[in-house]
Backbone as a printed PyTorch tensor [residue, N CA C, xyz], in Angstrom:
tensor([[[ -83.2560,  -87.2580,  -76.4010],
         [ -84.2760,  -86.8940,  -77.3760],
         [ -83.6390,  -86.9420,  -78.7630]],

        [[ -84.2780,  -87.6870,  -79.6690],
         [ -83.7610,  -87.7500,  -81.0370],
         [ -83.9940,  -86.4350,  -81.7850]],

        [[ -83.1960,  -86.1570,  -82.7580],
         [ -83.4080,  -84.9050,  -83.4700],
         [ -84.6690,  -84.9150,  -84.2620]],

        [[ -84.9950,  -85.9710,  -84.9630],
         [ -86.3180,  -86.1580,  -85.5380],
         [ -86.5190,  -87.6020,  -85.7850]],

        [[ -87.5920,  -87.9500,  -86.4270],
         [ -88.0770,  -89.3420,  -86.4780],
         [ -87.3870,  -90.1620,  -87.5740]],

        [[ -87.9160,  -91.2810,  -87.8100],
         [ -87.5070,  -92.4070,  -88.5650],
         [ -86.2730,  -92.2140,  -89.4570]],

        [[ -86.1860,  -91.1820,  -90.2520],
         [ -85.1160,  -91.0960,  -91.2430],
         [ -83.8300,  -90.4110,  -90.7650]],

        [[ -83.7200,  -90.2290,  -89.4480],
         [ -82.5960,  -89.5190,  -88.8370],
         [ -81.4630,  -89.1350,  -89.8450]],

        [[ -81.6170,  -88.0080,  -90.4460],
         [ -80.6300,  -87.5130,  -91.3750],
         [ -79.9530,  -86.2240,  -90.9190]],

        [[ -80.1230,  -85.9220,  -89.6340],
         [ -79.3660,  -84.7760,  -89.0570],
         [ -80.0670,  -83.4680,  -89.1170]],

        [[ -81.3460,  -83.3460,  -88.8930],
         [ -82.0480,  -82.0960,  -88.8770],
         [ -81.6400,  -81.3720,  -87.6060]],

        [[ -80.8550,  -80.3000,  -87.8100],
         [ -80.3770,  -79.5690,  -86.6350],
         [ -81.5770,  -78.8270,  -85.9910]],

        [[ -81.6820,  -78.9010,  -84.6850],
         [ -82.8400,  -78.4040,  -83.9450],
         [ -83.1030,  -76.9200,  -84.2930]],

        [[ -82.0950,  -76.0470,  -84.3000],
         [ -82.3290,  -74.6590,  -84.5550],
         [ -81.6320,  -74.1620,  -85.8290]],

        [[ -81.1600,  -75.0750,  -86.6750],
         [ -80.5240,  -74.6220,  -87.9030],
         [ -79.2250,  -73.9330,  -87.5010]],

        [[ -78.7320,  -73.0260,  -88.3970],
         [ -77.4560,  -72.3870,  -88.2060],
         [ -77.6190,  -71.2020,  -87.2560]],

        [[ -76.7820,  -71.1340,  -86.2840],
         [ -76.6700,  -69.9570,  -85.3630],
         [ -77.9990,  -69.5520,  -84.8020]],

        [[ -78.8300,  -70.5510,  -84.4900],
         [ -80.0860,  -70.2300,  -83.8200],
         [ -81.2380,  -69.6690,  -84.6920]],

        [[ -80.9630,  -69.5620,  -85.9860],
         [ -82.0000,  -68.9830,  -86.8650],
         [ -83.0020,  -70.1000,  -87.2730]],

        [[ -84.2030,  -69.6910,  -87.4920],
         [ -85.2300,  -70.6110,  -88.0050],
         [ -84.9010,  -70.9010,  -89.4330]],

        [[ -84.8140,  -72.2010,  -89.7810],
         [ -84.4110,  -72.5600,  -91.1350],
         [ -85.2490,  -73.6510,  -91.7400]],

        [[ -86.1430,  -74.2940,  -91.0140],
         [ -86.8920,  -75.4320,  -91.5000],
         [ -88.1380,  -74.9320,  -92.3250]],

        [[ -88.1340,  -75.3290,  -93.5790],
         [ -89.1920,  -74.9200,  -94.4800],
         [ -90.4260,  -75.8090,  -94.3560]],

        [[ -91.5720,  -75.4210,  -94.8530],
         [ -92.7490,  -76.3050,  -94.9120],
         [ -92.3980,  -77.6400,  -95.6400]],

        [[ -91.7030,  -77.6170,  -96.7290],
         [ -91.3950,  -78.8490,  -97.4490],
         [ -90.5370,  -79.7500,  -96.5760]],

        [[ -89.5600,  -79.2120,  -95.8610],
         [ -88.7800,  -80.0370,  -95.0230],
         [ -89.5510,  -80.6470,  -93.8350]],

        [[ -90.4470,  -79.8310,  -93.2770],
         [ -91.3250,  -80.3690,  -92.2500],
         [ -92.1570,  -81.4980,  -92.7750]],

        [[ -92.7570,  -81.3150,  -93.9390],
         [ -93.6510,  -82.3730,  -94.4820],
         [ -92.7860,  -83.6640,  -94.7510]],

        [[ -91.5740,  -83.5300,  -95.1620],
         [ -90.6970,  -84.6750,  -95.3790],
         [ -90.5440,  -85.4480,  -94.0120]],

        [[ -90.2760,  -84.7000,  -92.9360],
         [ -90.0910,  -85.3020,  -91.6320],
         [ -91.3850,  -85.9940,  -91.1600]],

        [[ -92.5150,  -85.3850,  -91.3560],
         [ -93.8010,  -85.9670,  -90.8850],
         [ -94.1150,  -87.1330,  -91.7250]],

        [[ -93.8610,  -87.0880,  -93.0610],
         [ -94.0910,  -88.3070,  -93.9130],
         [ -93.1960,  -89.4190,  -93.5270]],

        [[ -91.9530,  -89.0930,  -93.0930],
         [ -91.0210,  -90.1240,  -92.5870],
         [ -91.6640,  -90.8460,  -91.3590]],

        [[ -92.2000,  -90.0240,  -90.4830],
         [ -92.7540,  -90.5780,  -89.2700],
         [ -93.9150,  -91.5340,  -89.5660]],

        [[ -94.7410,  -91.1120,  -90.5280],
         [ -95.9030,  -91.8640,  -90.8960],
         [ -95.5910,  -93.0130,  -91.8450]],

        [[ -94.3410,  -93.1450,  -92.1900],
         [ -93.8920,  -94.1940,  -93.1570],
         [ -94.6310,  -94.0900,  -94.4860]],

        [[ -94.7170,  -92.8780,  -95.0030],
         [ -95.4500,  -92.7100,  -96.2560],
         [ -94.7330,  -93.3580,  -97.4190]],

        [[ -95.4880,  -93.8590,  -98.3140],
         [ -94.9220,  -94.4610,  -99.5100],
         [ -94.2620,  -93.3520, -100.3530]],

        [[ -93.2330,  -93.6860, -101.1050],
         [ -92.5400,  -92.6860, -101.9210],
         [ -93.5290,  -91.9250, -102.8870]],

        [[ -94.5570,  -92.5850, -103.3800],
         [ -95.5270,  -91.9700, -104.2380],
         [ -96.2920,  -90.9100, -103.5030]],

        [[ -96.5910,  -91.1300, -102.2580],
         [ -97.3080,  -90.1760, -101.4690],
         [ -96.4730,  -88.8810, -101.2780]],

        [[ -95.1940,  -89.0810, -100.9630],
         [ -94.2950,  -87.9610, -100.7740],
         [ -94.1760,  -87.1450, -102.0840]],

        [[ -94.0430,  -87.8730, -103.1600],
         [ -93.8990,  -87.2110, -104.4400],
         [ -95.2020,  -86.3750, -104.7400]],

        [[ -96.3570,  -86.9770, -104.4990],
         [ -97.5900,  -86.2560, -104.7740],
         [ -97.7400,  -85.0110, -103.8990]],

        [[ -97.3850,  -85.1280, -102.6230],
         [ -97.4630,  -83.9980, -101.7400],
         [ -96.6940,  -82.8670, -102.2260]],

        [[ -95.4180,  -83.1120, -102.6830],
         [ -94.5330,  -82.0290, -103.1190],
         [ -94.9200,  -81.5700, -104.4890]],

        [[ -95.3880,  -82.4700, -105.3040],
         [ -95.7170,  -82.0160, -106.6840],
         [ -96.9150,  -81.1260, -106.6700]],

        [[ -97.9200,  -81.4600, -105.8290],
         [ -99.1220,  -80.6600, -105.7470],
         [ -98.8970,  -79.4100, -104.9050]],

        [[ -97.9950,  -79.4540, -103.9150],
         [ -97.6750,  -78.3240, -103.0900],
         [ -98.8270,  -77.9530, -102.1670]],

        [[ -99.7290,  -78.9380, -101.9240],
         [-100.8680,  -78.7020, -101.0530],
         [-100.5970,  -79.1160,  -99.6110]],

        [[ -99.6170,  -78.4040,  -99.0510],
         [ -99.1430,  -78.8070,  -97.6790],
         [-100.2680,  -78.7210,  -96.6570]],

        [[-101.1090,  -77.7050,  -96.7360],
         [-102.1430,  -77.5600,  -95.7000],
         [-103.1810,  -78.6990,  -95.8110]],

        [[-103.5010,  -79.1530,  -96.9710],
         [-104.3890,  -80.3300,  -97.1350],
         [-103.6970,  -81.5770,  -96.6410]],

        [[-102.4730,  -81.7160,  -97.0340],
         [-101.6870,  -82.9250,  -96.7280],
         [-101.4240,  -83.0160,  -95.2560]],

        [[-101.1260,  -81.9790,  -94.5470],
         [-100.8810,  -82.0640,  -93.1340],
         [-102.1500,  -82.3700,  -92.4040]],

        [[-103.2840,  -81.8450,  -92.8490],
         [-104.5490,  -82.1730,  -92.2530],
         [-104.8530,  -83.6170,  -92.4460]],

        [[-104.5460,  -84.2180,  -93.6000],
         [-104.7600,  -85.6360,  -93.8290],
         [-103.8870,  -86.5120,  -92.8790]],

        [[-102.6540,  -86.0720,  -92.7140],
         [-101.7720,  -86.7660,  -91.7570],
         [-102.3430,  -86.6720,  -90.3580]],

        [[-102.9540,  -85.5050,  -90.0190],
         [-103.6130,  -85.3740,  -88.7390],
         [-104.8030,  -86.3320,  -88.5240]],

        [[-105.5110,  -86.5910,  -89.5650],
         [-106.6180,  -87.6010,  -89.4610],
         [-106.0110,  -88.9800,  -89.1640]],

        [[-104.9170,  -89.2660,  -89.8380],
         [-104.2490,  -90.5900,  -89.5800],
         [-103.6960,  -90.6290,  -88.1640]],

        [[-103.0920,  -89.5600,  -87.7130],
         [-102.5400,  -89.4870,  -86.3620],
         [-103.6390,  -89.6590,  -85.3340]],

        [[-104.7180,  -88.9540,  -85.5040],
         [-105.8520,  -88.9820,  -84.5340],
         [-106.4640,  -90.4190,  -84.4920]],

        [[-106.7050,  -91.0010,  -85.6770],
         [-107.2610,  -92.3890,  -85.6980],
         [-106.3720,  -93.3570,  -85.0000]],

        [[-105.0880,  -93.2550,  -85.2580],
         [-104.0930,  -94.1420,  -84.5970],
         [-104.1040,  -93.9540,  -83.1030]],

        [[-104.0560,  -92.7050,  -82.6800],
         [-104.1330,  -92.4530,  -81.2310],
         [-105.3730,  -92.9920,  -80.5770]],

        [[-106.4640,  -92.9380,  -81.2520],
         [-107.7430,  -93.4800,  -80.7160],
         [-107.6390,  -94.9740,  -80.5330]],

        [[-107.0780,  -95.6580,  -81.4910],
         [-107.0220,  -97.1220,  -81.4400],
         [-105.7730,  -97.6950,  -80.7380]],

        [[-104.6380,  -97.1390,  -80.9440],
         [-103.3670,  -97.5990,  -80.3910],
         [-102.5540,  -96.4060,  -79.9410]],

        [[-102.8720,  -95.8660,  -78.8100],
         [-102.2410,  -94.6100,  -78.3260],
         [-100.7040,  -94.6200,  -78.1400]],

        [[-100.1580,  -95.8400,  -77.9300],
         [ -98.6970,  -95.8750,  -77.7150],
         [ -97.9080,  -96.1850,  -78.9580]],

        [[ -98.4790,  -96.0060,  -80.1170],
         [ -97.7900,  -96.2900,  -81.3490],
         [ -96.5670,  -95.3920,  -81.4970]],

        [[ -95.4200,  -95.9410,  -81.8400],
         [ -94.2000,  -95.1860,  -81.8840],
         [ -94.2440,  -94.0760,  -82.8960]],

        [[ -94.8170,  -94.2570,  -84.0920],
         [ -94.7600,  -93.1910,  -85.1060],
         [ -95.5060,  -91.9790,  -84.6180]],

        [[ -96.5560,  -92.1380,  -83.7820],
         [ -97.2600,  -90.9670,  -83.2800],
         [ -96.3980,  -90.1250,  -82.3920]],

        [[ -95.6490,  -90.7450,  -81.4710],
         [ -94.6950,  -90.0550,  -80.6370],
         [ -93.6550,  -89.2790,  -81.4790]],

        [[ -93.1240,  -89.9570,  -82.4380],
         [ -92.1390,  -89.3870,  -83.3290],
         [ -92.7250,  -88.2100,  -84.0960]],

        [[ -93.9340,  -88.3430,  -84.5810],
         [ -94.5960,  -87.3300,  -85.3150],
         [ -94.7660,  -86.0630,  -84.4500]],

        [[ -95.2150,  -86.2300,  -83.2080],
         [ -95.4630,  -85.0880,  -82.2840],
         [ -94.1340,  -84.4890,  -81.9220]],

        [[ -93.0950,  -85.2550,  -81.7860],
         [ -91.7830,  -84.7510,  -81.5490],
         [ -91.2740,  -83.9160,  -82.6910]],

        [[ -91.5440,  -84.3480,  -83.9180],
         [ -91.1030,  -83.5920,  -85.1030],
         [ -91.8860,  -82.2900,  -85.1530]],

        [[ -93.1330,  -82.2700,  -84.7230],
         [ -93.9220,  -81.0680,  -84.7010],
         [ -93.2720,  -80.0480,  -83.7290]],

        [[ -92.9280,  -80.4660,  -82.5980],
         [ -92.3040,  -79.6160,  -81.5840],
         [ -91.0370,  -78.9870,  -82.1240]],

        [[ -90.2340,  -79.8060,  -82.8030],
         [ -89.0160,  -79.2720,  -83.4040],
         [ -89.2970,  -78.3780,  -84.5610]],

        [[ -90.3330,  -78.6780,  -85.3080],
         [ -90.7380,  -77.7660,  -86.3970],
         [ -91.1630,  -76.4430,  -85.9080]],

        [[ -91.8320,  -76.3840,  -84.7580],
         [ -92.1840,  -75.0950,  -84.1640],
         [ -90.9850,  -74.3340,  -83.6520]],

        [[ -89.9880,  -75.0810,  -83.1720],
         [ -88.7880,  -74.4240,  -82.6720],
         [ -87.8490,  -73.9510,  -83.7710]],

        [[ -87.7460,  -74.7020,  -84.8290],
         [ -86.7200,  -74.4160,  -85.9120],
         [ -87.3810,  -73.9980,  -87.1770]],

        [[ -88.6780,  -73.8790,  -87.2230],
         [ -89.3530,  -73.6190,  -88.4940],
         [ -89.4190,  -72.0990,  -88.8000]],

        [[ -89.3910,  -71.7470,  -90.0770],
         [ -89.6740,  -70.4050,  -90.5000],
         [ -91.1540,  -70.1250,  -90.2430]],

        [[ -91.5830,  -68.9080,  -90.3540],
         [ -92.9590,  -68.5020,  -90.0710],
         [ -94.0140,  -69.3760,  -90.7600]],

        [[ -93.8530,  -69.6780,  -92.0190],
         [ -94.7990,  -70.4720,  -92.7720],
         [ -94.8790,  -71.8850,  -92.2100]],

        [[ -93.7270,  -72.3950,  -91.7770],
         [ -93.7340,  -73.7500,  -91.2070],
         [ -94.5240,  -73.7870,  -89.8900]],

        [[ -94.2610,  -72.8360,  -89.0470],
         [ -95.0570,  -72.7150,  -87.8250],
         [ -96.5530,  -72.5760,  -88.0590]],

        [[ -96.9050,  -71.7180,  -89.0680],
         [ -98.2650,  -71.4900,  -89.4250],
         [ -98.9170,  -72.8140,  -89.9350]],

        [[ -98.1170,  -73.5520,  -90.7290],
         [ -98.6530,  -74.8700,  -91.2880],
         [ -99.0360,  -75.8060,  -90.1190]],

        [[ -98.2390,  -75.8240,  -89.0500],
         [ -98.5460,  -76.6910,  -87.9060],
         [ -99.7610,  -76.1860,  -87.2190]],

        [[ -99.8170,  -74.8860,  -86.8600],
         [-100.9270,  -74.3430,  -86.1190],
         [-102.2640,  -74.4010,  -86.9330]],

        [[-102.2250,  -73.8600,  -88.1050],
         [-103.4570,  -73.7380,  -88.8670],
         [-103.7830,  -75.0140,  -89.6490]],

        [[-102.7910,  -75.5820,  -90.2600],
         [-103.0470,  -76.7450,  -91.0690],
         [-103.3130,  -78.0530,  -90.2480]],

        [[-102.5800,  -78.2040,  -89.1890],
         [-102.7150,  -79.4320,  -88.4630],
         [-103.5220,  -79.3020,  -87.1400]],

        [[-103.2140,  -78.2950,  -86.3180],
         [-103.8170,  -78.1890,  -85.0210],
         [-105.3400,  -77.8520,  -85.1310]],

        [[-105.7120,  -77.0480,  -86.1190],
         [-107.1540,  -76.7640,  -86.2710],
         [-107.8840,  -78.0880,  -86.6400]],

        [[-107.3100,  -78.8800,  -87.4840],
         [-107.9110,  -80.1870,  -87.8670],
         [-108.0120,  -81.0760,  -86.6900]],

        [[-106.9550,  -81.1810,  -85.9230],
         [-106.9380,  -82.0670,  -84.7580],
         [-107.8970,  -81.6400,  -83.6660]],

        [[-107.9950,  -80.3260,  -83.4390],
         [-108.9090,  -79.8240,  -82.4280],
         [-110.3850,  -80.1420,  -82.8560]],

        [[-110.6660,  -80.0090,  -84.1080],
         [-112.0440,  -80.2940,  -84.5300],
         [-112.3580,  -81.7530,  -84.3040]],

        [[-111.4290,  -82.6580,  -84.5770],
         [-111.6550,  -84.0630,  -84.3300],
         [-111.7750,  -84.3520,  -82.8640]],

        [[-110.8750,  -83.8120,  -82.0740],
         [-110.8370,  -84.1210,  -80.6450],
         [-112.0080,  -83.5200,  -79.8380]],

        [[-112.6150,  -82.4910,  -80.4050],
         [-113.8270,  -81.9450,  -79.7800],
         [-114.9390,  -82.9950,  -79.7150]],

        [[-115.0500,  -83.7080,  -80.8210],
         [-116.1400,  -84.6680,  -80.9390],
         [-115.9330,  -86.0290,  -80.3360]],

        [[-114.6960,  -86.4400,  -80.1910],
         [-114.4170,  -87.7840,  -79.7310],
         [-113.0480,  -87.8650,  -79.0400]],

        [[-112.9210,  -88.9380,  -78.2840],
         [-111.6720,  -89.2190,  -77.6160],
         [-111.5450,  -88.5240,  -76.2570]],

        [[-110.6070,  -88.8930,  -75.5160],
         [-110.4220,  -88.2650,  -74.2120],
         [-109.9640,  -86.8050,  -74.4510]],

        [[-110.3760,  -85.9030,  -73.5510],
         [-110.0160,  -84.4980,  -73.8020],
         [-108.5540,  -84.2360,  -73.9020]],

        [[-107.7400,  -85.0490,  -73.2270],
         [-106.2960,  -84.8700,  -73.2650],
         [-105.5870,  -85.8570,  -74.2170]],

        [[-106.3080,  -86.4360,  -75.1730],
         [-105.7430,  -87.3960,  -76.0630],
         [-104.5330,  -86.8020,  -76.7540]],

        [[-104.5750,  -85.6280,  -77.2250],
         [-103.4660,  -84.9570,  -77.8300],
         [-102.6810,  -84.0780,  -76.8920]],

        [[-103.4270,  -83.2880,  -76.0630],
         [-102.7870,  -82.3310,  -75.2220],
         [-101.7830,  -83.0270,  -74.2730]],

        [[-102.0450,  -84.1640,  -73.7760],
         [-101.1460,  -84.9050,  -72.9500],
         [ -99.8850,  -85.3620,  -73.5760]],

        [[ -99.8230,  -85.3240,  -74.8980],
         [ -98.6860,  -85.8510,  -75.6640],
         [ -97.9000,  -84.7380,  -76.3350]],

        [[ -98.3910,  -83.5430,  -76.3090],
         [ -97.7290,  -82.4140,  -76.9850],
         [ -96.4900,  -81.9190,  -76.1780]],

        [[ -95.4840,  -81.5060,  -76.8990],
         [ -94.3600,  -80.8940,  -76.2170],
         [ -94.7910,  -79.4910,  -75.7250]],

        [[ -93.9270,  -78.8360,  -74.9490],
         [ -94.3390,  -77.5290,  -74.3570],
         [ -94.6570,  -76.4580,  -75.3560]],

        [[ -93.9080,  -76.3190,  -76.4030],
         [ -94.1980,  -75.2280,  -77.4020],
         [ -95.4080,  -75.6200,  -78.1710]],

        [[ -95.5450,  -76.8760,  -78.5250],
         [ -96.7560,  -77.3510,  -79.2440],
         [ -97.9770,  -77.1030,  -78.4030]],

        [[ -97.9230,  -77.3860,  -77.1110],
         [ -99.0920,  -77.1840,  -76.2400],
         [ -99.4590,  -75.6760,  -76.1580]],

        [[ -98.3950,  -74.8250,  -76.1730],
         [ -98.6950,  -73.3870,  -76.0780],
         [ -99.3960,  -72.9270,  -77.3440]],

        [[ -98.9050,  -73.3840,  -78.4930],
         [ -99.5080,  -72.9810,  -79.7850],
         [-100.9130,  -73.5630,  -79.8440]],

        [[-101.1340,  -74.8440,  -79.4220],
         [-102.4100,  -75.4740,  -79.3930],
         [-103.4180,  -74.6410,  -78.5330]],

        [[-102.9840,  -74.2750,  -77.3710],
         [-103.7940,  -73.5440,  -76.4020],
         [-104.1290,  -72.1500,  -76.9190]],

        [[-103.1200,  -71.4660,  -77.4780],
         [-103.3780,  -70.1210,  -78.0090],
         [-104.3490,  -70.1850,  -79.1630]],

        [[-104.2280,  -71.1400,  -80.0000],
         [-105.1880,  -71.3190,  -81.1550],
         [-106.5950,  -71.5360,  -80.6420]],

        [[-106.7170,  -72.4470,  -79.7210],
         [-108.0320,  -72.7850,  -79.1490],
         [-108.6390,  -71.5410,  -78.4760]],

        [[-107.8690,  -70.8170,  -77.7480],
         [-108.4080,  -69.6160,  -77.0870],
         [-108.8270,  -68.5460,  -78.0980]],

        [[-108.0590,  -68.4560,  -79.1750],
         [-108.4180,  -67.5310,  -80.2840],
         [-109.7410,  -67.8480,  -80.9000]],

        [[-110.0550,  -69.1000,  -81.0400],
         [-111.3680,  -69.5460,  -81.6510],
         [-112.4430,  -69.5940,  -80.6600]],

        [[-112.1850,  -69.9700,  -79.4460],
         [-113.2820,  -70.2890,  -78.4570],
         [-113.5100,  -69.1890,  -77.4460]],

        [[-112.5070,  -68.3090,  -77.2290],
         [-112.7100,  -67.2270,  -76.2520],
         [-111.7460,  -67.2660,  -75.1250]],

        [[-111.6410,  -66.2000,  -74.4060],
         [-110.7160,  -66.0910,  -73.2620],
         [-110.9160,  -67.2310,  -72.2140]],

        [[-109.7700,  -67.8220,  -71.8500],
         [-109.7620,  -68.8410,  -70.8190],
         [-110.0650,  -70.2760,  -71.3090]],

        [[-110.4780,  -70.4070,  -72.5470],
         [-110.7490,  -71.7360,  -73.0590],
         [-109.5300,  -72.2070,  -73.8570]],

        [[-108.6570,  -72.9800,  -73.1580],
         [-107.3530,  -73.2940,  -73.6640],
         [-107.1240,  -74.7940,  -73.8110]],

        [[-108.1350,  -75.5940,  -73.5840],
         [-107.9880,  -77.0430,  -73.7460],
         [-109.3580,  -77.6480,  -74.1770]],

        [[-109.2880,  -78.8790,  -74.5960],
         [-110.4970,  -79.5420,  -75.1160],
         [-111.5440,  -79.6640,  -73.9770]],

        [[-111.1220,  -80.0060,  -72.8270],
         [-112.0840,  -80.1530,  -71.6810],
         [-112.8480,  -78.8460,  -71.4070]],

        [[-112.1440,  -77.7550,  -71.4280],
         [-112.8220,  -76.4330,  -71.2350],
         [-113.7290,  -76.1150,  -72.4040]],

        [[-113.2870,  -76.4750,  -73.5950],
         [-114.1310,  -76.1700,  -74.8180],
         [-115.3910,  -77.0320,  -74.7380]],

        [[-115.2760,  -78.3030,  -74.4130],
         [-116.4750,  -79.1260,  -74.3270],
         [-117.4280,  -78.6360,  -73.2230]],

        [[-116.8740,  -78.1840,  -72.0960],
         [-117.7240,  -77.6670,  -70.9790],
         [-118.4160,  -76.4120,  -71.3270]],

        [[-117.7500,  -75.5990,  -72.1580],
         [-118.2560,  -74.3050,  -72.5620],
         [-119.4550,  -74.3850,  -73.5500]],

        [[-119.4620,  -75.3440,  -74.3820],
         [-120.4760,  -75.4730,  -75.4530],
         [-121.8110,  -75.9010,  -74.8800]]])
């Protein structure tokens, strides 16, 4: 398993001595690397500091790509970087993934695509966060898109 995607610059999985060290800005850099974002896009994201909006936009790109070309390498790398961000991220980094990205992706996946389009590709911690978030919004026992669709 690679440490993170495209720009392999040595992001240590758990930082120093097992402490969470990955900031939202560092996570966004890793995700932008995966999506092969233009330098101008990276600069805009950091200049505006709108990480929640930016990660949701990346989620739309991810979802659209998975719908059309599910085996695209950058998508797998992106999801791997999310898993590692949840493992090594500070609280705000983990919140950015759960609230900024997973809420956006769940909304998209409810309306279209296979129920396991994302769930089948998430790492174990990502799937746990995804399921907990869904259950929080939809009610006890509704922990995946298939159950959510059946419930409505």
